[in-house]
mmCIF file with all atom_site columns, C-alpha atoms in Angstrom:
data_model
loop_
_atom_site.group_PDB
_atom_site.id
_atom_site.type_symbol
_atom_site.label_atom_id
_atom_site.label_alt_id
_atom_site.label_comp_id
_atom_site.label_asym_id
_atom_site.label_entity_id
_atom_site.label_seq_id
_atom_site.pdbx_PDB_ins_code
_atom_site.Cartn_x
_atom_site.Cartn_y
_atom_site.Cartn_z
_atom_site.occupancy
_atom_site.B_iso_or_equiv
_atom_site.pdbx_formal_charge
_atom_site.auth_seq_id
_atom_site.auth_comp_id
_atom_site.auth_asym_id
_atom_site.auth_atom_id
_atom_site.pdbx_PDB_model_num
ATOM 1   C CA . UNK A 1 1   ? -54.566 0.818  -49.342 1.00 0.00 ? 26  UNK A CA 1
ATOM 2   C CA . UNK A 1 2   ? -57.503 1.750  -47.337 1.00 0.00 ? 27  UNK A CA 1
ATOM 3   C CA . UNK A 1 3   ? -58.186 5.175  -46.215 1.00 0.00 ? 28  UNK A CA 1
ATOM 4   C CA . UNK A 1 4   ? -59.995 7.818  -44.064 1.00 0.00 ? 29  UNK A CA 1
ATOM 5   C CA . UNK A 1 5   ? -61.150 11.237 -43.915 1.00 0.00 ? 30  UNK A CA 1
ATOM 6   C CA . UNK A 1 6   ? -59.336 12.843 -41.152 1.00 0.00 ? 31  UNK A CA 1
ATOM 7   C CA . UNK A 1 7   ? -59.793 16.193 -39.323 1.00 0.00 ? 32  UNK A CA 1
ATOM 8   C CA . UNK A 1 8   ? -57.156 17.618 -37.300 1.00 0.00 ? 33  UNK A CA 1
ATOM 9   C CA . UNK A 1 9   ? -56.187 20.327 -35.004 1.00 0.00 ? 34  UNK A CA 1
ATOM 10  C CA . UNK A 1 10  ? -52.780 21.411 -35.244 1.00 0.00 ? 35  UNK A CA 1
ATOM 11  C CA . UNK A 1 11  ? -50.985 24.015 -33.687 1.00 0.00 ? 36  UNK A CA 1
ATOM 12  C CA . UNK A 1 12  ? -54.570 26.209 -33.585 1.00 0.00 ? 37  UNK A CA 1
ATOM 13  C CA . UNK A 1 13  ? -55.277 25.037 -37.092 1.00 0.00 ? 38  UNK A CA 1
ATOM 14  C CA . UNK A 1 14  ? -58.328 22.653 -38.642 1.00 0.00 ? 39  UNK A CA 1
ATOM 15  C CA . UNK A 1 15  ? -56.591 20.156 -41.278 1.00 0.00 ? 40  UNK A CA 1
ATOM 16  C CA . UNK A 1 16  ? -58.528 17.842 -43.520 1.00 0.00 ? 41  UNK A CA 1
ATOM 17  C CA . UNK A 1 17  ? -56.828 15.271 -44.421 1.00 0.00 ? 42  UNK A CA 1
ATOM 18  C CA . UNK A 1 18  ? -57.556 11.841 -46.460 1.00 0.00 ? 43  UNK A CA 1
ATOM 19  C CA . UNK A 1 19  ? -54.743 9.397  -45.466 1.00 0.00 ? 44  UNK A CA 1
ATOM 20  C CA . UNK A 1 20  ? -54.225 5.485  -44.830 1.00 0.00 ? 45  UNK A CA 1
ATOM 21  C CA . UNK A 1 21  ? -55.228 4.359  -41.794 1.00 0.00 ? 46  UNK A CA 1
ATOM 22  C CA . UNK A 1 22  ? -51.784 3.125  -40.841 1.00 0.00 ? 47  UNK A CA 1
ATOM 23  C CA . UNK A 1 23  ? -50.160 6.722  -40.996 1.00 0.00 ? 48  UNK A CA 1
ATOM 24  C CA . UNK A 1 24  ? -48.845 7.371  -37.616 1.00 0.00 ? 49  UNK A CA 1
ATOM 25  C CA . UNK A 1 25  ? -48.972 11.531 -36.208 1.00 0.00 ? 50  UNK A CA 1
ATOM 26  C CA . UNK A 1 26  ? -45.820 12.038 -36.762 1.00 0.00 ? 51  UNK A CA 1
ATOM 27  C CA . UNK A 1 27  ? -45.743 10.977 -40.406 1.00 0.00 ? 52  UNK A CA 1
ATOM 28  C CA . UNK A 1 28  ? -48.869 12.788 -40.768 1.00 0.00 ? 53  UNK A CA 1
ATOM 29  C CA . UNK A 1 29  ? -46.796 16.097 -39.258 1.00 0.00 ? 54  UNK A CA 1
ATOM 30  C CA . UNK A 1 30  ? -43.995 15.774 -41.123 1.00 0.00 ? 55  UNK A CA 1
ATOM 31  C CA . UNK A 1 31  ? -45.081 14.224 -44.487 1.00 0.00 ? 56  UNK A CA 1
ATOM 32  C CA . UNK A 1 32  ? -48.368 15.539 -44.732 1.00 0.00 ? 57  UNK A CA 1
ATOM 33  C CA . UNK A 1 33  ? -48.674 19.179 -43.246 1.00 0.00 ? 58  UNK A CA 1
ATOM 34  C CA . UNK A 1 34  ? -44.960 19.943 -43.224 1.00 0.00 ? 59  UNK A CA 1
ATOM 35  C CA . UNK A 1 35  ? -44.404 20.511 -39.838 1.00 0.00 ? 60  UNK A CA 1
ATOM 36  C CA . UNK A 1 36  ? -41.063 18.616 -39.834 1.00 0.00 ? 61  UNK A CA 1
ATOM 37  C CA . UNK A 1 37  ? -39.954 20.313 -36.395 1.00 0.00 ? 62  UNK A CA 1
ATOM 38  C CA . UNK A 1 38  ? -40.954 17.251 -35.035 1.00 0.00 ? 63  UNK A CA 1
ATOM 39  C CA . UNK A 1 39  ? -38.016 14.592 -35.634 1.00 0.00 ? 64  UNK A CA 1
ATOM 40  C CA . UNK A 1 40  ? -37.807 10.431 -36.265 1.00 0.00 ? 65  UNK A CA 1
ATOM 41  C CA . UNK A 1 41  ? -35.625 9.319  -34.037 1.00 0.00 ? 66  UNK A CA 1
ATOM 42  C CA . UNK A 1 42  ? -36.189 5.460  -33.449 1.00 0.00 ? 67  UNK A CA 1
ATOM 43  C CA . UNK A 1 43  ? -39.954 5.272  -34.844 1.00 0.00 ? 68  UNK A CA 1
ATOM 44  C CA . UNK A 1 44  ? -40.364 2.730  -32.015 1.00 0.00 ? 69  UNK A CA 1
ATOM 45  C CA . UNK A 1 45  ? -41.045 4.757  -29.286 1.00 0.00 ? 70  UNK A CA 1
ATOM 46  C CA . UNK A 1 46  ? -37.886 4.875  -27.292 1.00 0.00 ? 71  UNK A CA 1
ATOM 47  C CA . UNK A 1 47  ? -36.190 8.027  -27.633 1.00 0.00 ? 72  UNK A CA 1
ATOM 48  C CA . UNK A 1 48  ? -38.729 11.021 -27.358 1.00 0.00 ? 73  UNK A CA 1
ATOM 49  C CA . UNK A 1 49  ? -37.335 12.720 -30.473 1.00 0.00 ? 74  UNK A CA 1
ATOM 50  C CA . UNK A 1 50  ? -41.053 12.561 -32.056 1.00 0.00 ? 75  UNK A CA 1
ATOM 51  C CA . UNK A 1 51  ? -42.765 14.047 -28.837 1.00 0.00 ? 76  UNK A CA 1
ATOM 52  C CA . UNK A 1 52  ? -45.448 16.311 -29.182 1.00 0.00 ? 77  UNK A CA 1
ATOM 53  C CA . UNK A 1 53  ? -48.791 17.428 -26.980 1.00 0.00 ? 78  UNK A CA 1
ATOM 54  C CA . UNK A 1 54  ? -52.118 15.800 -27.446 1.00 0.00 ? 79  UNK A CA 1
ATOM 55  C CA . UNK A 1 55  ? -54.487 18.179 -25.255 1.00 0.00 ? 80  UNK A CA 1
ATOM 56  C CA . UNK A 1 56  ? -51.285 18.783 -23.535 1.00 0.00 ? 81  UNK A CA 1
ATOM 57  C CA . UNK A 1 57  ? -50.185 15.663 -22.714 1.00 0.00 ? 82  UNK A CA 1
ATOM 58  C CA . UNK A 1 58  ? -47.017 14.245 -23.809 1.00 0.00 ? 83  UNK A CA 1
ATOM 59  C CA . UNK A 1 59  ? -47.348 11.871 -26.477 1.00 0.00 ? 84  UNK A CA 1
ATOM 60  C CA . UNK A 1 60  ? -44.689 10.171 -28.854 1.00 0.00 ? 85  UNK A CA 1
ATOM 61  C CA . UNK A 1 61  ? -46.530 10.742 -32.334 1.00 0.00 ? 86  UNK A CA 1
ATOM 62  C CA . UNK A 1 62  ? -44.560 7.490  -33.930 1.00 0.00 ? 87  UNK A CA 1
ATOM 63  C CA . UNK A 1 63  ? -46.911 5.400  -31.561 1.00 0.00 ? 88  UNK A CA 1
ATOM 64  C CA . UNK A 1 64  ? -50.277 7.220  -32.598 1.00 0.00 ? 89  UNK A CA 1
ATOM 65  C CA . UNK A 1 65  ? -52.183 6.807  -35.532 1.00 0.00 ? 90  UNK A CA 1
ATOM 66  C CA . UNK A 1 66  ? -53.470 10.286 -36.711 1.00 0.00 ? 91  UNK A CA 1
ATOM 67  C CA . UNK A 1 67  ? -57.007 8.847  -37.392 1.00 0.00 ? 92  UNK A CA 1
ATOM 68  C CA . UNK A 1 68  ? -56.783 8.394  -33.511 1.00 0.00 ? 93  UNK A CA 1
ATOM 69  C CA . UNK A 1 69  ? -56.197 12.008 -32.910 1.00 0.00 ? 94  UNK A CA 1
ATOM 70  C CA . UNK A 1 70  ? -59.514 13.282 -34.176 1.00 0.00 ? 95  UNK A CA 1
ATOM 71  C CA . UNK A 1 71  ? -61.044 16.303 -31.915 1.00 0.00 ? 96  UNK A CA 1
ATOM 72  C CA . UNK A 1 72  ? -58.028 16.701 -29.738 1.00 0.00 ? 97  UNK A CA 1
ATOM 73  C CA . UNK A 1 73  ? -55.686 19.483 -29.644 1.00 0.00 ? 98  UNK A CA 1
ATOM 74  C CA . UNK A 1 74  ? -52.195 19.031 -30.984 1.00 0.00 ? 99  UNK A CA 1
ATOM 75  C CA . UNK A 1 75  ? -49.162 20.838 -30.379 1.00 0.00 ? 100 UNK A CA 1
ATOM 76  C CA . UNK A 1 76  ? -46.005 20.534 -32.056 1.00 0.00 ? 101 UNK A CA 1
ATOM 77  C CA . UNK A 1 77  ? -42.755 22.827 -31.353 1.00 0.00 ? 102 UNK A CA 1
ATOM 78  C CA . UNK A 1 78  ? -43.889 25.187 -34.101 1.00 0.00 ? 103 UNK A CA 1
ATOM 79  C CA . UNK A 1 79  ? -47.005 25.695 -31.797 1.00 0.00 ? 104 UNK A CA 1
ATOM 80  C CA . UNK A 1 80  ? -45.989 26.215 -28.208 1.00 0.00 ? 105 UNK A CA 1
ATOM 81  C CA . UNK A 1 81  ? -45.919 29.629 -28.407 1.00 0.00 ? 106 UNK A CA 1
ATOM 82  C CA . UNK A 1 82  ? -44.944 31.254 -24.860 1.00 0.00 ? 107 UNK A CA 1
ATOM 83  C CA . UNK A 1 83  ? -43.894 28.376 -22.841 1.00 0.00 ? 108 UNK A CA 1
ATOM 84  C CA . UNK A 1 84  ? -41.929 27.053 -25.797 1.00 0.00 ? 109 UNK A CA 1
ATOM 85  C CA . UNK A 1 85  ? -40.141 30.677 -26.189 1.00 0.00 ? 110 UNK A CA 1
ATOM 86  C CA . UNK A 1 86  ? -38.795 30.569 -22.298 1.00 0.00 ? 111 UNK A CA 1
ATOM 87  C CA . UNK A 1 87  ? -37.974 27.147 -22.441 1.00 0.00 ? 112 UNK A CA 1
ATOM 88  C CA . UNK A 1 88  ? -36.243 27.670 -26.035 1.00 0.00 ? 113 UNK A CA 1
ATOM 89  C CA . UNK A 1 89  ? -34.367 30.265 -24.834 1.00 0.00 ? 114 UNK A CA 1
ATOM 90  C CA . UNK A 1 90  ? -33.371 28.161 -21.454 1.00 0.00 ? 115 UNK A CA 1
ATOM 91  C CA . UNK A 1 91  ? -31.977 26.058 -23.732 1.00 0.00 ? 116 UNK A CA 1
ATOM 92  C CA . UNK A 1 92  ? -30.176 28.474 -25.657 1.00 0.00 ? 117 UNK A CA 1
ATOM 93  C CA . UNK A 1 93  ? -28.203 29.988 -22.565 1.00 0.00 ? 118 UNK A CA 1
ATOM 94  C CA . UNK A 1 94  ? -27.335 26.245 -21.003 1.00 0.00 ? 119 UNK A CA 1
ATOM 95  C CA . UNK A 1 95  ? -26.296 24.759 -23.844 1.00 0.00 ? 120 UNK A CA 1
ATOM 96  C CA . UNK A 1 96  ? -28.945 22.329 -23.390 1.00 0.00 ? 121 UNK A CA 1
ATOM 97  C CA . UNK A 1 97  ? -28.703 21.394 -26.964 1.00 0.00 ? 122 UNK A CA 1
ATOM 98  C CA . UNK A 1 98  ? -25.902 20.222 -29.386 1.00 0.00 ? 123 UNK A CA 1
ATOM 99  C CA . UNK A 1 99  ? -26.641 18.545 -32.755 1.00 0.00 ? 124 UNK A CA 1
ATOM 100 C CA . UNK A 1 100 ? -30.144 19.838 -32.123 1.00 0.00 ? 125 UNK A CA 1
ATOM 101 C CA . UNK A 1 101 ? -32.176 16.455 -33.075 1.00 0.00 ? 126 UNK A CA 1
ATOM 102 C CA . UNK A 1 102 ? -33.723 15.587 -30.050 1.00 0.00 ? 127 UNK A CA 1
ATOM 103 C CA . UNK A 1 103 ? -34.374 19.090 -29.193 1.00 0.00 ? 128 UNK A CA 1
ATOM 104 C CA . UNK A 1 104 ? -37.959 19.969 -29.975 1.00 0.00 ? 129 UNK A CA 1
ATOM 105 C CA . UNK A 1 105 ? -38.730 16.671 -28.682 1.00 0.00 ? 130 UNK A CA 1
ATOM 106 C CA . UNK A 1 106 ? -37.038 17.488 -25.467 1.00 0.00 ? 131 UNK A CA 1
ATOM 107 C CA . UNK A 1 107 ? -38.728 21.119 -25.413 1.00 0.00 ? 132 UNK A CA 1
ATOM 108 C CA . UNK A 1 108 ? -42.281 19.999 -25.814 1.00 0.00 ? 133 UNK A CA 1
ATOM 109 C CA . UNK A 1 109 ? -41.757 17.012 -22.807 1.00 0.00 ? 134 UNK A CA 1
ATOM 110 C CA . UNK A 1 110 ? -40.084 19.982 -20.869 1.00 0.00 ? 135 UNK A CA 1
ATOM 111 C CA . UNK A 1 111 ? -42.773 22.422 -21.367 1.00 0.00 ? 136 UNK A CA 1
ATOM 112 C CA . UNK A 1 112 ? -45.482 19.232 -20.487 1.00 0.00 ? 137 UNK A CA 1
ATOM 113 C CA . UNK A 1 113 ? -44.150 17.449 -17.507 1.00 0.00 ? 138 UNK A CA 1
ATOM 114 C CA . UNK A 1 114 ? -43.861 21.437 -16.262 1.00 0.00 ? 139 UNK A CA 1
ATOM 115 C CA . UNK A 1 115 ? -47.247 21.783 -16.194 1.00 0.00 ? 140 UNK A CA 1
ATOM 116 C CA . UNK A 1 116 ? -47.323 17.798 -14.782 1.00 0.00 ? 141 UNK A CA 1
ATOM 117 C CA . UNK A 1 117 ? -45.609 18.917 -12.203 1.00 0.00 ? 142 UNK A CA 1
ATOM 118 C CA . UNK A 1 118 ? -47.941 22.002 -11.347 1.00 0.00 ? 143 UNK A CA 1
ATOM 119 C CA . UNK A 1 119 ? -51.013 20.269 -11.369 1.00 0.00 ? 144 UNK A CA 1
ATOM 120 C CA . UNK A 1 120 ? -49.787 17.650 -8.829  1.00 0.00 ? 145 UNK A CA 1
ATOM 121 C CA . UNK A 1 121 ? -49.218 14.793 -10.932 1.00 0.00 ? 146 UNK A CA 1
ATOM 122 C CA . UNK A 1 122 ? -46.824 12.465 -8.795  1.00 0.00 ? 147 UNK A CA 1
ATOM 123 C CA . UNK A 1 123 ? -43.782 10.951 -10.369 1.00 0.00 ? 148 UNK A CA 1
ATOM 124 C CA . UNK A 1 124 ? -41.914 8.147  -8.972  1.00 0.00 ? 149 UNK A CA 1
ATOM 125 C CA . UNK A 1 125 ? -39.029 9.964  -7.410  1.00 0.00 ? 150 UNK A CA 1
ATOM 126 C CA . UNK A 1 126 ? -42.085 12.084 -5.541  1.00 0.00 ? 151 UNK A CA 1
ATOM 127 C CA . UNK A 1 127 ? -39.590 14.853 -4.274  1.00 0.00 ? 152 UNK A CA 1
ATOM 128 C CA . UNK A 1 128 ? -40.641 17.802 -2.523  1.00 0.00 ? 153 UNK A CA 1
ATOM 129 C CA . UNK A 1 129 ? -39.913 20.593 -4.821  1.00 0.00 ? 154 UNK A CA 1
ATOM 130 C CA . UNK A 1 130 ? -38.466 20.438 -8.090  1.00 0.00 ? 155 UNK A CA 1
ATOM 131 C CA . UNK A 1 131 ? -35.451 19.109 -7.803  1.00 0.00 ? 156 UNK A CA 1
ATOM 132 C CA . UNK A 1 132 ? -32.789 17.385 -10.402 1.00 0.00 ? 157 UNK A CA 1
ATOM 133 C CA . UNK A 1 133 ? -33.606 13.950 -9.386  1.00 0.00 ? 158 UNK A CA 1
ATOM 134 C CA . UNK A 1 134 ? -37.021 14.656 -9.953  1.00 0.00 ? 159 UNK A CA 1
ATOM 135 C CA . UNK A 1 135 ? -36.502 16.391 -13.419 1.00 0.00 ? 160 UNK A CA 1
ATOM 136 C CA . UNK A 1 136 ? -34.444 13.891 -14.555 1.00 0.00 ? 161 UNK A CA 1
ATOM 137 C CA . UNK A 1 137 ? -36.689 11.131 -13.628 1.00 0.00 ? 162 UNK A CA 1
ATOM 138 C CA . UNK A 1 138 ? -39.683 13.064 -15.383 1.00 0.00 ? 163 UNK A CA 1
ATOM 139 C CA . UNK A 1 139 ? -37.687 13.368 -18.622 1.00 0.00 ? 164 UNK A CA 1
ATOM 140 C CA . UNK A 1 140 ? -36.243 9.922  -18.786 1.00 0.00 ? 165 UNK A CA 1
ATOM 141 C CA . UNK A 1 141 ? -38.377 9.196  -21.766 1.00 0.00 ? 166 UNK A CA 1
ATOM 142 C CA . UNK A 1 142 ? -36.654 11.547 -23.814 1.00 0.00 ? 167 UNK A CA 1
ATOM 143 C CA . UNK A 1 143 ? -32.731 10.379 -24.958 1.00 0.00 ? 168 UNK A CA 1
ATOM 144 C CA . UNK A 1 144 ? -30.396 12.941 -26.814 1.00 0.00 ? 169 UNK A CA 1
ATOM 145 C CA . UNK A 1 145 ? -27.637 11.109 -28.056 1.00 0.00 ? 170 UNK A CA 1
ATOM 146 C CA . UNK A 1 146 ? -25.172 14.141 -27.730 1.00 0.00 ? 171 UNK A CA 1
ATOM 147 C CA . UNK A 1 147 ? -25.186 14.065 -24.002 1.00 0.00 ? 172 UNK A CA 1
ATOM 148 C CA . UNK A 1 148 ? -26.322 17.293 -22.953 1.00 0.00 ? 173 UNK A CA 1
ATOM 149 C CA . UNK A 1 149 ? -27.942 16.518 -20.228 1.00 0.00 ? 174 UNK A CA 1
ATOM 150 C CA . UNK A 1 150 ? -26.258 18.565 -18.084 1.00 0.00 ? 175 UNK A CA 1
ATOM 151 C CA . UNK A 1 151 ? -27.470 22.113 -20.068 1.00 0.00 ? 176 UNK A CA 1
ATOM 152 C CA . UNK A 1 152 ? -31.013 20.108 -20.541 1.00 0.00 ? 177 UNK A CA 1
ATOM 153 C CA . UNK A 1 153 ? -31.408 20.180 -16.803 1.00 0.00 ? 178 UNK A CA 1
ATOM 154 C CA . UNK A 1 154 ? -30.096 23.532 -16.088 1.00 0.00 ? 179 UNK A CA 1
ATOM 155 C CA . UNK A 1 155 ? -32.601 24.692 -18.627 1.00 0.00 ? 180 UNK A CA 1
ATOM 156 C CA . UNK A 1 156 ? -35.319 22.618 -17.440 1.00 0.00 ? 181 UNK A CA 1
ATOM 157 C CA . UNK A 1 157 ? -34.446 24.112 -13.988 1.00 0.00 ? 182 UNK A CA 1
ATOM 158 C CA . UNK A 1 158 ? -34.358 27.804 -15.000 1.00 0.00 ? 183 UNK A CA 1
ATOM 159 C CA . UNK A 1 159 ? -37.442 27.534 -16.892 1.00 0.00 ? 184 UNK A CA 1
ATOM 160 C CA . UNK A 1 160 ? -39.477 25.702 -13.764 1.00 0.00 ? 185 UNK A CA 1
ATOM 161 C CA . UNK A 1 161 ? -38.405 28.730 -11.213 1.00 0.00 ? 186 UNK A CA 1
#
């Protein structure tokens, strides 16, 4: 199997790592530095379970190779510090979360399309204000399986104010 020298930035921390070129980020998290916060959900890229920040942008780590993610900054839930805390906590007190699988992957889009949303970025709904239509459509990458989107939003909501 061919491999590579890799250098990483997780979470505030320099990795070096020598893995096979076809090891996506989130194996890499999970398998390699034991940051397993960050879940499998479909591997394909269709459920958000695996999201995580890549200079904080949203990114589903099952469709990036860690090779890829040389000199960038990544984030998982174990490394959001502040804005992960309040939205946590949102969470927490809406009941935004049931089984719990989807939720770090739900917290770190939350926490991202947040600051999205602050810097102007338009979304397709393009609502003035943050409003649940516009939340909703932000997050629509993200699938919990539980249905608790009703607490997600409320949390979302809360932690947006």
């Amino acid at each position: 199997m061919p491999s590579i020298q890799v250098r990483l930035s997780v979470n505030g921390r320099r990795h070096e790592l020598e893995l096979d070129t076809r090891v996506s980020l989130l194996d890499c998290l999970r398998e390699h530095l034991a940051l397993t916060g960050t879940k499998k959900g479909c591997d394909q890229g269709a459920c958000g379970a695996c999201t995580v920040l890549v200079d904080g942008e949203r990114v589903n780590s099952c469709l990036v190779l860690a090779a890829q993610c040389q000199d960038v900054e990544i984030t998982t839930i174990e490394g959001l510090g502040e804005p992960g805390r309040a939205m946590r906590e949102a969470f927490v007190r809406h009941d935004g979360l049931q089984c719990g699988y989807c939720t770090p992957g739900q917290i770190c889009s939350a926490v991202a399309m947040l600051a999205e949303y602050d810097a102007g970025v338009p979304s397709a709904v393009g609502a003035a204000g943050l409003t649940d239509a516009e939340i909703r459509e932000r997050l629509a990458g993200n699938l919990c399986r539980c249905g608790a989107y009703n607490g997600i939003l409320a949390a979302v909501r809360e932690a947006g104010r």
